[in-house]
Amino acid sequence: MTMSNTGRRALRQKQSATGRTGRREHPPARPRSLLRRLAVALVLLTGLAGVAGAAGFLAFTAQIAAREPAAVKSADAIVVLTGGPSRIVDAVGLLADGRGRRLLITGVNPATSIDEMRRALPDGEHLLGCCIDLGHKALNTRGNALEAAEWAREKRFRSLVVVTSSWHMPRAMMELGRALPDVELVSYPVVTTRTQPESWWSDPGTLKLLVKEYLKFVMATVKIRPAQAVAGAGEAPRPAPPASVAPATLRITPTPIPTTGAGFRPAEARLSP
């Protein structure tokens, strides 16, 4: 039995209406698909960032010395950045061994007196009056670099032995290299048992310290730093004054013997005008 033309037209109209009704009741799935793609992309980017961060941290730890150097190249002078218990002792030992003519201890707390320095360094007491300068202006690692740069330029030093903790050395060398691009820097990392390769992986405290230092290293790399690096000064070292004006110098100035017979008073560390 054949369908008439009228019946075929009615069937086509019915099918077309049904199709249109179905499209209205079931919206396209494209928005959901787009959201899924964005979510997957976000997860992938987060994973890649995590992998990059882990790889960067491993590369950073590879720069940390596992042992102190058996020998160190001599330089014009020595700079030690305060902050670790063994840094100053090692730096004074290098000075006593003739690895440099003078020593700058940068970042000294303004409240620290020469008496306290003598008690901390009984074997290097004789060096405090002749060859050790104290820097009180640095507030952080960038400040250490600026203070050391001002001191080295004023003393006309062309090479420095840099003493700081092994985990701090990469950032210290980067900041000093920026502040003193024309000065040769020789690193002397101070290594403790906590930062030796067989120890720091299993010590949560040391691992936290290294992760924090890595983040500071990354920030210093892209020059994200604290607003103030040295007390009472800007970010850049001050230009050298005219020849007729004596430049400021960090030095230890001994006080004369009083006439009462009380003996020598301890030398006073100060910034001389």
Tab-separated table of C-alpha atoms in Angstrom:
chain	number	residue	atom	x	y	z
A	1	MET	CA	0.000	0.000	0.000
A	2	THR	CA	1.547	3.235	-1.097
A	3	MET	CA	1.441	6.476	0.909
A	4	SER	CA	-0.049	9.472	-0.807
A	5	ASN	CA	1.864	12.689	-1.270
A	6	THR	CA	-0.253	14.345	1.420
A	7	GLY	CA	0.646	11.599	3.890
A	8	ARG	CA	4.334	11.804	3.135
A	9	ARG	CA	4.316	15.580	3.668
A	10	ALA	CA	2.550	15.166	6.995
A	11	LEU	CA	5.105	12.544	8.111
A	12	ARG	CA	8.042	14.790	7.205
A	13	GLN	CA	6.502	17.735	9.071
A	14	LYS	CA	5.975	15.555	12.123
A	15	GLN	CA	9.565	14.300	12.075
A	16	SER	CA	10.907	17.842	11.643
A	17	ALA	CA	8.832	19.115	14.580
A	18	THR	CA	9.991	16.244	16.762
A	19	GLY	CA	13.634	17.018	15.908
A	20	ARG	CA	13.223	20.671	16.816
A	21	THR	CA	11.516	19.816	20.088
A	22	GLY	CA	14.378	17.411	20.965
A	23	ARG	CA	16.995	20.102	20.382
A	24	ARG	CA	15.165	22.460	22.711
A	25	GLU	CA	14.858	19.887	25.493
A	26	HIS	CA	18.530	18.742	25.284
A	27	PRO	CA	20.999	21.682	25.075
A	28	PRO	CA	24.331	21.012	23.408
A	29	ALA	CA	27.058	19.417	25.527
A	30	ARG	CA	29.783	21.840	24.370
A	31	PRO	CA	29.882	24.059	27.536
A	32	ARG	CA	30.375	21.016	29.754
A	33	SER	CA	33.096	19.754	27.460
A	34	LEU	CA	34.874	23.136	27.630
A	35	LEU	CA	34.775	23.131	31.434
A	36	ARG	CA	36.252	19.646	31.509
A	37	ARG	CA	39.064	20.735	29.209
A	38	LEU	CA	39.817	23.760	31.375
A	39	ALA	CA	39.888	21.613	34.503
A	40	VAL	CA	42.271	19.140	32.869
A	41	ALA	CA	44.508	21.981	31.668
A	42	LEU	CA	44.585	23.468	35.183
A	43	VAL	CA	45.568	20.123	36.688
A	44	LEU	CA	48.312	19.681	34.078
A	45	LEU	CA	49.682	23.190	34.660
A	46	THR	CA	49.698	22.625	38.423
A	47	GLY	CA	51.508	19.345	37.941
A	48	LEU	CA	54.087	20.932	35.621
A	49	ALA	CA	54.656	23.767	38.096
A	50	GLY	CA	55.199	21.227	40.846
A	51	VAL	CA	57.667	19.264	38.735
A	52	ALA	CA	59.523	22.454	37.762
A	53	GLY	CA	59.656	23.563	41.386
A	54	ALA	CA	60.974	20.187	42.531
A	55	ALA	CA	63.583	20.163	39.759
A	56	GLY	CA	64.663	23.688	40.667
A	57	PHE	CA	64.966	22.743	44.326
A	58	LEU	CA	67.113	19.731	43.485
A	59	ALA	CA	69.318	21.907	41.269
A	60	PHE	CA	69.615	24.394	44.129
A	61	THR	CA	70.621	21.729	46.652
A	62	ALA	CA	73.229	20.464	44.180
A	63	GLN	CA	75.004	23.824	44.602
A	64	ILE	CA	75.286	23.349	48.375
A	65	ALA	CA	78.720	22.105	49.374
A	66	ALA	CA	78.765	18.832	51.281
A	67	ARG	CA	82.203	19.438	52.795
A	68	GLU	CA	84.296	22.460	53.668
A	69	PRO	CA	87.177	23.045	51.248
A	70	ALA	CA	90.475	21.520	52.316
A	71	ALA	CA	92.274	24.605	50.976
A	72	VAL	CA	91.126	28.031	49.899
A	73	LYS	CA	92.707	30.485	47.514
A	74	SER	CA	94.145	33.608	49.134
A	75	ALA	CA	92.548	36.972	48.348
A	76	ASP	CA	92.997	40.624	49.218
A	77	ALA	CA	90.486	40.395	52.057
A	78	ILE	CA	87.792	38.267	53.654
A	79	VAL	CA	84.079	38.955	54.158
A	80	VAL	CA	81.938	36.934	56.536
A	81	LEU	CA	78.152	37.221	56.654
A	82	THR	CA	76.809	36.867	60.182
A	83	GLY	CA	74.032	34.433	60.996
A	84	GLY	CA	75.656	31.072	61.750
A	85	PRO	CA	77.567	30.042	64.881
A	86	SER	CA	80.697	28.851	63.040
A	87	ARG	CA	81.017	31.491	60.332
A	88	ILE	CA	82.989	34.106	62.280
A	89	VAL	CA	85.271	31.529	63.900
A	90	ASP	CA	86.178	30.096	60.495
A	91	ALA	CA	86.639	33.560	58.980
A	92	VAL	CA	88.997	34.640	61.768
A	93	GLY	CA	90.897	31.395	61.274
A	94	LEU	CA	91.345	32.215	57.582
A	95	LEU	CA	92.554	35.703	58.510
A	96	ALA	CA	95.061	34.241	60.966
A	97	ASP	CA	96.286	31.876	58.239
A	98	GLY	CA	97.000	34.818	55.941
A	99	ARG	CA	94.204	34.123	53.419
A	100	GLY	CA	93.405	37.829	53.414
A	101	ARG	CA	94.834	41.084	54.778
A	102	ARG	CA	91.634	42.288	56.454
A	103	LEU	CA	88.307	40.856	57.524
A	104	LEU	CA	84.883	42.476	57.365
A	105	ILE	CA	82.178	41.024	59.595
A	106	THR	CA	79.022	42.336	57.952
A	107	GLY	CA	75.594	42.350	59.548
A	108	VAL	CA	76.786	42.678	63.148
A	109	ASN	CA	74.001	43.480	65.592
A	110	PRO	CA	74.466	47.119	66.713
A	111	ALA	CA	74.150	45.950	70.320
A	112	THR	CA	77.146	43.608	69.984
A	113	SER	CA	80.165	45.019	71.799
A	114	ILE	CA	83.857	44.389	71.330
A	115	ASP	CA	83.893	42.692	74.729
A	116	GLU	CA	81.402	40.165	73.419
A	117	MET	CA	83.489	39.678	70.298
A	118	ARG	CA	86.587	39.062	72.425
A	119	ARG	CA	84.787	36.473	74.530
A	120	ALA	CA	83.530	34.759	71.371
A	121	LEU	CA	86.971	34.814	69.737
A	122	PRO	CA	89.621	34.338	72.435
A	123	ASP	CA	92.110	32.962	69.885
A	124	GLY	CA	91.636	35.942	67.563
A	125	GLU	CA	91.615	38.725	70.113
A	126	HIS	CA	94.913	40.153	68.875
A	127	LEU	CA	93.380	40.557	65.386
A	128	LEU	CA	90.461	42.671	66.565
A	129	GLY	CA	92.617	45.741	67.016
A	130	CYS	CA	94.424	45.613	63.699
A	131	CYS	CA	92.684	43.715	60.969
A	132	ILE	CA	88.964	43.231	61.642
A	133	ASP	CA	86.241	45.705	60.659
A	134	LEU	CA	82.663	45.493	61.893
A	135	GLY	CA	79.704	46.373	59.692
A	136	HIS	CA	76.457	47.228	61.496
A	137	LYS	CA	74.322	48.528	58.609
A	138	ALA	CA	73.290	45.360	56.738
A	139	LEU	CA	69.741	44.161	57.421
A	140	ASN	CA	69.714	41.113	55.129
A	141	THR	CA	71.773	39.328	52.481
A	142	ARG	CA	71.328	42.134	49.965
A	143	GLY	CA	72.486	44.552	52.661
A	144	ASN	CA	75.517	42.358	53.330
A	145	ALA	CA	76.436	42.639	49.664
A	146	LEU	CA	76.016	46.431	49.607
A	147	GLU	CA	77.994	46.874	52.813
A	148	ALA	CA	80.776	44.605	51.566
A	149	ALA	CA	80.827	46.446	48.231
A	150	GLU	CA	81.240	49.830	49.911
A	151	TRP	CA	84.010	48.466	52.136
A	152	ALA	CA	85.863	46.716	49.289
A	153	ARG	CA	85.760	49.775	47.042
A	154	GLU	CA	86.929	52.088	49.801
A	155	LYS	CA	89.821	49.694	50.570
A	156	ARG	CA	90.464	49.033	46.845
A	157	PHE	CA	90.274	45.267	47.228
A	158	ARG	CA	90.130	43.278	43.988
A	159	SER	CA	89.430	39.842	45.438
A	160	LEU	CA	87.461	38.566	48.436
A	161	VAL	CA	87.051	35.270	50.246
A	162	VAL	CA	83.347	34.955	51.091
A	163	VAL	CA	82.493	33.036	54.259
A	164	THR	CA	78.927	31.982	55.053
A	165	SER	CA	76.911	28.810	55.624
A	166	SER	CA	76.885	26.321	52.785
A	167	TRP	CA	73.115	26.586	52.305
A	168	HIS	CA	73.368	30.403	52.221
A	169	MET	CA	76.323	30.530	49.838
A	170	PRO	CA	74.420	30.434	46.472
A	171	ARG	CA	72.329	33.491	47.330
A	172	ALA	CA	75.230	35.314	48.976
A	173	MET	CA	77.480	34.814	45.938
A	174	MET	CA	74.732	35.963	43.584
A	175	GLU	CA	74.096	39.172	45.532
A	176	LEU	CA	77.809	39.881	46.009
A	177	GLY	CA	78.457	39.207	42.333
A	178	ARG	CA	75.863	41.819	41.398
A	179	ALA	CA	77.227	44.375	43.854
A	180	LEU	CA	80.886	43.698	42.967
A	181	PRO	CA	80.987	42.611	39.317
A	182	ASP	CA	84.682	43.513	38.957
A	183	VAL	CA	85.874	41.763	42.123
A	184	GLU	CA	86.941	38.112	42.216
A	185	LEU	CA	84.900	36.140	44.767
A	186	VAL	CA	86.241	32.963	46.380
A	187	SER	CA	83.642	30.970	48.307
A	188	TYR	CA	84.367	29.320	51.627
A	189	PRO	CA	81.172	27.464	52.662
A	190	VAL	CA	80.794	26.591	56.323
A	191	VAL	CA	79.298	23.097	56.546
A	192	THR	CA	77.517	21.672	59.571
A	193	THR	CA	76.313	18.132	60.133
A	194	ARG	CA	72.725	19.239	59.481
A	195	THR	CA	73.414	20.184	55.870
A	196	GLN	CA	75.471	17.159	54.911
A	197	PRO	CA	73.761	15.084	52.179
A	198	GLU	CA	73.200	12.075	54.412
A	199	SER	CA	71.469	14.201	57.069
A	200	TRP	CA	69.288	16.921	55.589
A	201	TRP	CA	66.943	14.638	53.637
A	202	SER	CA	65.798	12.950	56.839
A	203	ASP	CA	65.683	16.047	59.057
A	204	PRO	CA	62.354	17.941	58.745
A	205	GLY	CA	63.854	21.070	60.297
A	206	THR	CA	66.752	21.186	57.849
A	207	LEU	CA	64.471	20.399	54.911
A	208	LYS	CA	62.236	23.304	55.907
A	209	LEU	CA	65.285	25.571	56.155
A	210	LEU	CA	66.464	24.594	52.673
A	211	VAL	CA	63.024	25.031	51.104
A	212	LYS	CA	62.761	28.488	52.662
A	213	GLU	CA	66.237	29.399	51.440
A	214	TYR	CA	65.389	28.103	47.950
A	215	LEU	CA	62.341	30.378	47.810
A	216	LYS	CA	64.518	33.331	48.880
A	217	PHE	CA	67.036	32.364	46.214
A	218	VAL	CA	64.326	32.334	43.540
A	219	MET	CA	63.044	35.727	44.705
A	220	ALA	CA	66.559	37.158	44.681
A	221	THR	CA	67.105	35.750	41.190
A	222	VAL	CA	64.158	37.755	39.849
A	223	LYS	CA	65.147	40.703	42.107
A	224	ILE	CA	62.185	40.544	44.461
A	225	ARG	CA	63.785	41.817	47.660
A	226	PRO	CA	62.879	43.614	50.903
A	227	ALA	CA	62.401	47.342	50.498
A	228	GLN	CA	65.290	48.194	52.838
A	229	ALA	CA	68.629	46.387	52.703
A	230	VAL	CA	70.843	48.566	54.880
A	231	ALA	CA	70.023	50.766	57.851
A	232	GLY	CA	69.647	54.408	56.920
A	233	ALA	CA	70.635	53.947	53.251
A	234	GLY	CA	69.141	53.139	49.895
A	235	GLU	CA	69.595	50.128	47.710
A	236	ALA	CA	72.670	51.341	45.844
A	237	PRO	CA	76.102	51.963	47.322
A	238	ARG	CA	76.943	55.626	47.774
A	239	PRO	CA	79.293	57.150	45.164
A	240	ALA	CA	82.867	57.837	46.180
A	241	PRO	CA	83.313	61.319	47.681
A	242	PRO	CA	85.741	63.895	46.228
A	243	ALA	CA	89.425	63.419	46.937
A	244	SER	CA	89.394	66.308	49.418
A	245	VAL	CA	86.835	64.538	51.603
A	246	ALA	CA	87.920	61.526	53.627
A	247	PRO	CA	85.578	58.597	52.874
A	248	ALA	CA	83.699	56.879	55.673
A	249	THR	CA	85.350	53.752	56.912
A	250	LEU	CA	84.391	50.921	59.192
A	251	ARG	CA	87.140	50.345	61.669
A	252	ILE	CA	87.896	49.386	65.228
A	253	THR	CA	89.284	52.404	67.068
A	254	PRO	CA	91.197	51.679	70.293
A	255	THR	CA	90.591	53.997	73.231
A	256	PRO	CA	93.712	55.447	74.974
A	257	ILE	CA	94.763	54.247	78.415
A	258	PRO	CA	93.164	56.266	81.214
A	259	THR	CA	95.544	57.930	83.672
A	260	THR	CA	93.933	56.248	86.669
A	261	GLY	CA	95.813	53.025	86.052
A	262	ALA	CA	92.670	51.041	85.308
A	263	GLY	CA	94.329	49.592	82.226
A	264	PHE	CA	93.141	49.475	78.635
A	265	ARG	CA	89.477	49.964	77.962
A	266	PRO	CA	88.110	47.657	75.234
A	267	ALA	CA	88.276	48.957	71.686
A	268	GLU	CA	85.016	50.424	70.459
A	269	ALA	CA	83.594	49.546	67.052
A	270	ARG	CA	82.162	52.568	65.319
A	271	LEU	CA	81.523	54.146	61.958
A	272	SER	CA	84.034	56.983	61.781
A	273	PRO	CA	83.023	60.093	59.826
